[in-house]
């Protein structure tokens, strides 16, 4: 890919992320192209359909989440790193869910879309958990599948708390209460 084409693709992905975050995944591709400073034709040369654009943004988000989690492995405080991973994943859950719903509605299997990143995320979650347990920050009887189940539950609880009129503060509070059950 030529350097200018690569830059256009990166700008389109950044613009799509921003537009979809502000206006939802139903925002028009024309809005994304305009935000990226390119024509609609350029957008469709890189992403043949809106669904292809959504899938590319979702993959980029999954890769970024894996990168953030891997960086936490180097943290001096394993308990704080685990806490940051947990709360960060819960905070991202509603946007992730919006992409999953839009892709599923288009007939795109998200499990296939995220196949390359899922093992990275799982391995990193496992390492973060093990480090936090060895440091005495997380209960010893918790395994990675427990953490994943609690992440899903915390995300749903956080969405409910926020939607029930509590706003973002209630979302964070709900996630922290679930997390407190894991921590020592």
PDB file of C-alpha atoms in Angstrom:
ATOM      1  CA  UNK A   1       0.000   0.000   0.000  1.00  0.00           C
ATOM      2  CA  UNK A   2       1.337   3.432  -0.946  1.00  0.00           C
ATOM      3  CA  UNK A   3       2.160   5.807   1.895  1.00  0.00           C
ATOM      4  CA  UNK A   4      -0.668   8.218   0.990  1.00  0.00           C
ATOM      5  CA  UNK A   5      -3.174   5.367   0.785  1.00  0.00           C
ATOM      6  CA  UNK A   6      -1.998   4.054   4.161  1.00  0.00           C
ATOM      7  CA  UNK A   7      -2.417   7.534   5.677  1.00  0.00           C
ATOM      8  CA  UNK A   8      -5.920   7.812   4.204  1.00  0.00           C
ATOM      9  CA  UNK A   9      -6.852   4.411   5.629  1.00  0.00           C
ATOM     10  CA  UNK A  10      -5.568   5.396   9.088  1.00  0.00           C
ATOM     11  CA  UNK A  11      -7.432   8.726   8.935  1.00  0.00           C
ATOM     12  CA  UNK A  12     -10.609   6.923   7.896  1.00  0.00           C
ATOM     13  CA  UNK A  13     -10.349   4.479  10.805  1.00  0.00           C
ATOM     14  CA  UNK A  14      -9.713   7.307  13.288  1.00  0.00           C
ATOM     15  CA  UNK A  15     -12.576   9.355  11.875  1.00  0.00           C
ATOM     16  CA  UNK A  16     -14.920   6.352  11.879  1.00  0.00           C
ATOM     17  CA  UNK A  17     -14.094   5.641  15.507  1.00  0.00           C
ATOM     18  CA  UNK A  18     -14.882   9.242  16.429  1.00  0.00           C
ATOM     19  CA  UNK A  19     -18.047   9.544  14.316  1.00  0.00           C
ATOM     20  CA  UNK A  20     -19.436   6.201  15.491  1.00  0.00           C
ATOM     21  CA  UNK A  21     -18.662   7.090  19.123  1.00  0.00           C
ATOM     22  CA  UNK A  22     -20.498  10.411  18.795  1.00  0.00           C
ATOM     23  CA  UNK A  23     -23.386   9.449  16.508  1.00  0.00           C
ATOM     24  CA  UNK A  24     -23.655   5.679  16.824  1.00  0.00           C
ATOM     25  CA  UNK A  25     -22.868   2.939  14.356  1.00  0.00           C
ATOM     26  CA  UNK A  26     -25.777   3.993  12.155  1.00  0.00           C
ATOM     27  CA  UNK A  27     -23.951   7.222  11.196  1.00  0.00           C
ATOM     28  CA  UNK A  28     -23.565   7.669   7.450  1.00  0.00           C
ATOM     29  CA  UNK A  29     -20.334   6.814   5.660  1.00  0.00           C
ATOM     30  CA  UNK A  30     -20.421  10.320   4.161  1.00  0.00           C
ATOM     31  CA  UNK A  31     -19.958  11.709   7.687  1.00  0.00           C
ATOM     32  CA  UNK A  32     -16.930   9.492   8.195  1.00  0.00           C
ATOM     33  CA  UNK A  33     -15.374  10.537   4.881  1.00  0.00           C
ATOM     34  CA  UNK A  34     -15.950  14.203   5.656  1.00  0.00           C
ATOM     35  CA  UNK A  35     -14.453  13.857   9.151  1.00  0.00           C
ATOM     36  CA  UNK A  36     -11.397  12.160   7.603  1.00  0.00           C
ATOM     37  CA  UNK A  37     -11.036  14.900   4.997  1.00  0.00           C
ATOM     38  CA  UNK A  38     -11.438  12.532   2.054  1.00  0.00           C
ATOM     39  CA  UNK A  39     -14.111  11.814  -0.505  1.00  0.00           C
ATOM     40  CA  UNK A  40     -16.633   9.002  -0.202  1.00  0.00           C
ATOM     41  CA  UNK A  41     -14.941   7.267  -3.137  1.00  0.00           C
ATOM     42  CA  UNK A  42     -11.713   7.078  -1.145  1.00  0.00           C
ATOM     43  CA  UNK A  43     -13.601   5.551   1.779  1.00  0.00           C
ATOM     44  CA  UNK A  44     -15.131   2.881  -0.460  1.00  0.00           C
ATOM     45  CA  UNK A  45     -11.777   2.114  -2.109  1.00  0.00           C
ATOM     46  CA  UNK A  46     -10.504   1.128   1.337  1.00  0.00           C
ATOM     47  CA  UNK A  47     -13.728  -0.345   2.722  1.00  0.00           C
ATOM     48  CA  UNK A  48     -16.088  -1.728   0.083  1.00  0.00           C
ATOM     49  CA  UNK A  49     -19.101  -1.527   2.413  1.00  0.00           C
ATOM     50  CA  UNK A  50     -20.057   0.227   5.594  1.00  0.00           C
ATOM     51  CA  UNK A  51     -19.990  -3.174   7.282  1.00  0.00           C
ATOM     52  CA  UNK A  52     -16.364  -3.634   6.174  1.00  0.00           C
ATOM     53  CA  UNK A  53     -15.572  -0.268   7.784  1.00  0.00           C
ATOM     54  CA  UNK A  54     -17.359  -1.266  11.006  1.00  0.00           C
ATOM     55  CA  UNK A  55     -15.466  -4.562  11.037  1.00  0.00           C
ATOM     56  CA  UNK A  56     -12.121  -2.790  10.548  1.00  0.00           C
ATOM     57  CA  UNK A  57     -12.894  -0.360  13.391  1.00  0.00           C
ATOM     58  CA  UNK A  58     -13.938  -3.256  15.629  1.00  0.00           C
ATOM     59  CA  UNK A  59     -10.696  -5.134  14.853  1.00  0.00           C
ATOM     60  CA  UNK A  60      -8.664  -1.998  15.561  1.00  0.00           C
ATOM     61  CA  UNK A  61     -10.480  -1.572  18.895  1.00  0.00           C
ATOM     62  CA  UNK A  62      -9.785  -5.192  19.839  1.00  0.00           C
ATOM     63  CA  UNK A  63      -6.099  -4.799  18.920  1.00  0.00           C
ATOM     64  CA  UNK A  64      -5.893  -1.576  20.953  1.00  0.00           C
ATOM     65  CA  UNK A  65      -7.494  -3.315  23.952  1.00  0.00           C
ATOM     66  CA  UNK A  66      -4.960  -6.150  23.694  1.00  0.00           C
ATOM     67  CA  UNK A  67      -2.117  -3.618  23.456  1.00  0.00           C
ATOM     68  CA  UNK A  68      -3.365  -1.754  26.562  1.00  0.00           C
ATOM     69  CA  UNK A  69      -3.627  -4.984  28.506  1.00  0.00           C
ATOM     70  CA  UNK A  70      -0.126  -6.097  27.439  1.00  0.00           C
ATOM     71  CA  UNK A  71       1.324  -2.766  28.594  1.00  0.00           C
ATOM     72  CA  UNK A  72      -0.224  -3.368  32.029  1.00  0.00           C
ATOM     73  CA  UNK A  73       1.930  -6.489  32.407  1.00  0.00           C
ATOM     74  CA  UNK A  74       4.913  -4.202  33.001  1.00  0.00           C
ATOM     75  CA  UNK A  75       3.211  -2.258  35.803  1.00  0.00           C
ATOM     76  CA  UNK A  76       4.977  -2.188  39.163  1.00  0.00           C
ATOM     77  CA  UNK A  77       1.749  -2.855  41.076  1.00  0.00           C
ATOM     78  CA  UNK A  78       0.039  -6.038  39.782  1.00  0.00           C
ATOM     79  CA  UNK A  79      -3.121  -5.338  41.803  1.00  0.00           C
ATOM     80  CA  UNK A  80      -3.499  -1.843  40.361  1.00  0.00           C
ATOM     81  CA  UNK A  81      -2.803  -3.225  36.870  1.00  0.00           C
ATOM     82  CA  UNK A  82      -5.523  -5.865  37.282  1.00  0.00           C
ATOM     83  CA  UNK A  83      -7.949  -3.225  38.571  1.00  0.00           C
ATOM     84  CA  UNK A  84      -7.171  -0.932  35.618  1.00  0.00           C
ATOM     85  CA  UNK A  85      -7.662  -3.807  33.155  1.00  0.00           C
ATOM     86  CA  UNK A  86     -10.999  -4.757  34.703  1.00  0.00           C
ATOM     87  CA  UNK A  87     -12.433  -1.241  34.932  1.00  0.00           C
ATOM     88  CA  UNK A  88     -11.104  -0.326  31.478  1.00  0.00           C
ATOM     89  CA  UNK A  89     -12.791  -3.309  29.881  1.00  0.00           C
ATOM     90  CA  UNK A  90     -16.082  -2.538  31.603  1.00  0.00           C
ATOM     91  CA  UNK A  91     -15.847   1.113  30.507  1.00  0.00           C
ATOM     92  CA  UNK A  92     -15.325   0.046  26.882  1.00  0.00           C
ATOM     93  CA  UNK A  93     -18.079  -2.547  26.912  1.00  0.00           C
ATOM     94  CA  UNK A  94     -20.979  -0.400  25.703  1.00  0.00           C
ATOM     95  CA  UNK A  95     -19.088   0.788  22.608  1.00  0.00           C
ATOM     96  CA  UNK A  96     -17.863  -2.729  21.927  1.00  0.00           C
ATOM     97  CA  UNK A  97     -21.458  -3.978  22.211  1.00  0.00           C
ATOM     98  CA  UNK A  98     -22.640  -1.395  19.685  1.00  0.00           C
ATOM     99  CA  UNK A  99     -20.142  -2.692  17.115  1.00  0.00           C
ATOM    100  CA  UNK A 100     -21.027  -6.306  17.866  1.00  0.00           C
ATOM    101  CA  UNK A 101     -24.740  -5.588  17.378  1.00  0.00           C
ATOM    102  CA  UNK A 102     -24.167  -3.690  14.120  1.00  0.00           C
ATOM    103  CA  UNK A 103     -21.918  -6.417  12.740  1.00  0.00           C
ATOM    104  CA  UNK A 104     -24.310  -9.184  13.791  1.00  0.00           C
ATOM    105  CA  UNK A 105     -27.191  -7.331  12.102  1.00  0.00           C
ATOM    106  CA  UNK A 106     -25.103  -7.330   8.913  1.00  0.00           C
ATOM    107  CA  UNK A 107     -24.504 -11.074   9.231  1.00  0.00           C
ATOM    108  CA  UNK A 108     -20.841 -10.742  10.214  1.00  0.00           C
ATOM    109  CA  UNK A 109     -19.676 -13.216  12.842  1.00  0.00           C
ATOM    110  CA  UNK A 110     -17.777 -11.291  15.497  1.00  0.00           C
ATOM    111  CA  UNK A 111     -16.115 -14.426  16.815  1.00  0.00           C
ATOM    112  CA  UNK A 112     -14.419 -14.834  13.429  1.00  0.00           C
ATOM    113  CA  UNK A 113     -13.633 -11.105  13.218  1.00  0.00           C
ATOM    114  CA  UNK A 114     -11.800 -11.194  16.546  1.00  0.00           C
ATOM    115  CA  UNK A 115     -10.134 -14.625  16.153  1.00  0.00           C
ATOM    116  CA  UNK A 116      -6.632 -13.175  15.743  1.00  0.00           C
ATOM    117  CA  UNK A 117      -6.852 -10.975  18.843  1.00  0.00           C
ATOM    118  CA  UNK A 118      -8.843 -13.158  21.213  1.00  0.00           C
ATOM    119  CA  UNK A 119      -5.905 -15.463  22.151  1.00  0.00           C
ATOM    120  CA  UNK A 120      -3.717 -12.405  22.910  1.00  0.00           C
ATOM    121  CA  UNK A 121      -6.385 -10.938  25.168  1.00  0.00           C
ATOM    122  CA  UNK A 122      -7.008 -14.225  26.969  1.00  0.00           C
ATOM    123  CA  UNK A 123      -3.289 -14.899  27.523  1.00  0.00           C
ATOM    124  CA  UNK A 124      -2.738 -11.374  28.812  1.00  0.00           C
ATOM    125  CA  UNK A 125      -5.764 -11.526  31.102  1.00  0.00           C
ATOM    126  CA  UNK A 126      -4.434 -14.820  32.464  1.00  0.00           C
ATOM    127  CA  UNK A 127      -0.983 -13.288  33.104  1.00  0.00           C
ATOM    128  CA  UNK A 128      -2.453 -10.171  34.744  1.00  0.00           C
ATOM    129  CA  UNK A 129      -4.610 -12.343  36.983  1.00  0.00           C
ATOM    130  CA  UNK A 130      -1.711 -14.630  37.942  1.00  0.00           C
ATOM    131  CA  UNK A 131       0.534 -11.646  38.783  1.00  0.00           C
ATOM    132  CA  UNK A 132      -2.210 -10.035  40.892  1.00  0.00           C
ATOM    133  CA  UNK A 133      -2.858 -13.315  42.710  1.00  0.00           C
ATOM    134  CA  UNK A 134       0.861 -13.832  43.393  1.00  0.00           C
ATOM    135  CA  UNK A 135       1.002 -10.296  44.820  1.00  0.00           C
ATOM    136  CA  UNK A 136      -1.932 -11.126  47.109  1.00  0.00           C
ATOM    137  CA  UNK A 137      -4.188  -8.528  45.469  1.00  0.00           C
ATOM    138  CA  UNK A 138      -6.745 -10.922  43.948  1.00  0.00           C
ATOM    139  CA  UNK A 139      -8.380 -13.989  45.468  1.00  0.00           C
ATOM    140  CA  UNK A 140      -6.529 -17.250  44.754  1.00  0.00           C
ATOM    141  CA  UNK A 141      -9.723 -19.169  43.903  1.00  0.00           C
ATOM    142  CA  UNK A 142     -10.451 -17.046  40.812  1.00  0.00           C
ATOM    143  CA  UNK A 143      -9.592 -18.319  37.333  1.00  0.00           C
ATOM    144  CA  UNK A 144      -9.625 -16.504  33.952  1.00  0.00           C
ATOM    145  CA  UNK A 145     -13.084 -17.823  33.072  1.00  0.00           C
ATOM    146  CA  UNK A 146     -14.400 -16.369  36.332  1.00  0.00           C
ATOM    147  CA  UNK A 147     -12.899 -13.000  35.428  1.00  0.00           C
ATOM    148  CA  UNK A 148     -14.468 -13.081  31.957  1.00  0.00           C
ATOM    149  CA  UNK A 149     -17.880 -13.973  33.413  1.00  0.00           C
ATOM    150  CA  UNK A 150     -17.568 -11.178  35.972  1.00  0.00           C
ATOM    151  CA  UNK A 151     -16.463  -8.705  33.277  1.00  0.00           C
ATOM    152  CA  UNK A 152     -19.617  -9.517  31.293  1.00  0.00           C
ATOM    153  CA  UNK A 153     -21.778  -9.244  34.404  1.00  0.00           C
ATOM    154  CA  UNK A 154     -20.114  -6.019  35.525  1.00  0.00           C
ATOM    155  CA  UNK A 155     -20.592  -4.528  32.066  1.00  0.00           C
ATOM    156  CA  UNK A 156     -24.302  -5.343  32.126  1.00  0.00           C
ATOM    157  CA  UNK A 157     -24.669  -4.064  35.690  1.00  0.00           C
ATOM    158  CA  UNK A 158     -22.822  -0.878  34.768  1.00  0.00           C
ATOM    159  CA  UNK A 159     -25.057  -0.300  31.724  1.00  0.00           C
ATOM    160  CA  UNK A 160     -28.148  -0.832  33.848  1.00  0.00           C
ATOM    161  CA  UNK A 161     -26.920   1.513  36.590  1.00  0.00           C
ATOM    162  CA  UNK A 162     -26.081   4.223  34.080  1.00  0.00           C
ATOM    163  CA  UNK A 163     -29.355   3.771  32.191  1.00  0.00           C
ATOM    164  CA  UNK A 164     -31.388   3.894  35.399  1.00  0.00           C
ATOM    165  CA  UNK A 165     -30.490   7.542  35.724  1.00  0.00           C
ATOM    166  CA  UNK A 166     -27.255   7.233  37.642  1.00  0.00           C
ATOM    167  CA  UNK A 167     -25.080   8.426  34.777  1.00  0.00           C
ATOM    168  CA  UNK A 168     -21.397   7.581  34.285  1.00  0.00           C
ATOM    169  CA  UNK A 169     -20.669   7.725  38.032  1.00  0.00           C
ATOM    170  CA  UNK A 170     -23.199   4.944  38.679  1.00  0.00           C
ATOM    171  CA  UNK A 171     -21.638   2.919  35.863  1.00  0.00           C
ATOM    172  CA  UNK A 172     -18.206   3.132  37.500  1.00  0.00           C
ATOM    173  CA  UNK A 173     -19.607   2.430  40.971  1.00  0.00           C
ATOM    174  CA  UNK A 174     -21.356  -0.755  39.776  1.00  0.00           C
ATOM    175  CA  UNK A 175     -18.175  -2.013  38.091  1.00  0.00           C
ATOM    176  CA  UNK A 176     -16.105  -1.256  41.190  1.00  0.00           C
ATOM    177  CA  UNK A 177     -18.515  -3.179  43.424  1.00  0.00           C
ATOM    178  CA  UNK A 178     -18.142  -6.288  41.268  1.00  0.00           C
ATOM    179  CA  UNK A 179     -14.377  -5.828  41.191  1.00  0.00           C
ATOM    180  CA  UNK A 180     -14.230  -5.484  44.964  1.00  0.00           C
ATOM    181  CA  UNK A 181     -15.507  -9.069  45.219  1.00  0.00           C
ATOM    182  CA  UNK A 182     -12.359 -10.221  43.400  1.00  0.00           C
ATOM    183  CA  UNK A 183      -9.798  -8.089  45.178  1.00  0.00           C
ATOM    184  CA  UNK A 184      -8.293  -8.631  48.605  1.00  0.00           C
TER     185      UNK A 184
END
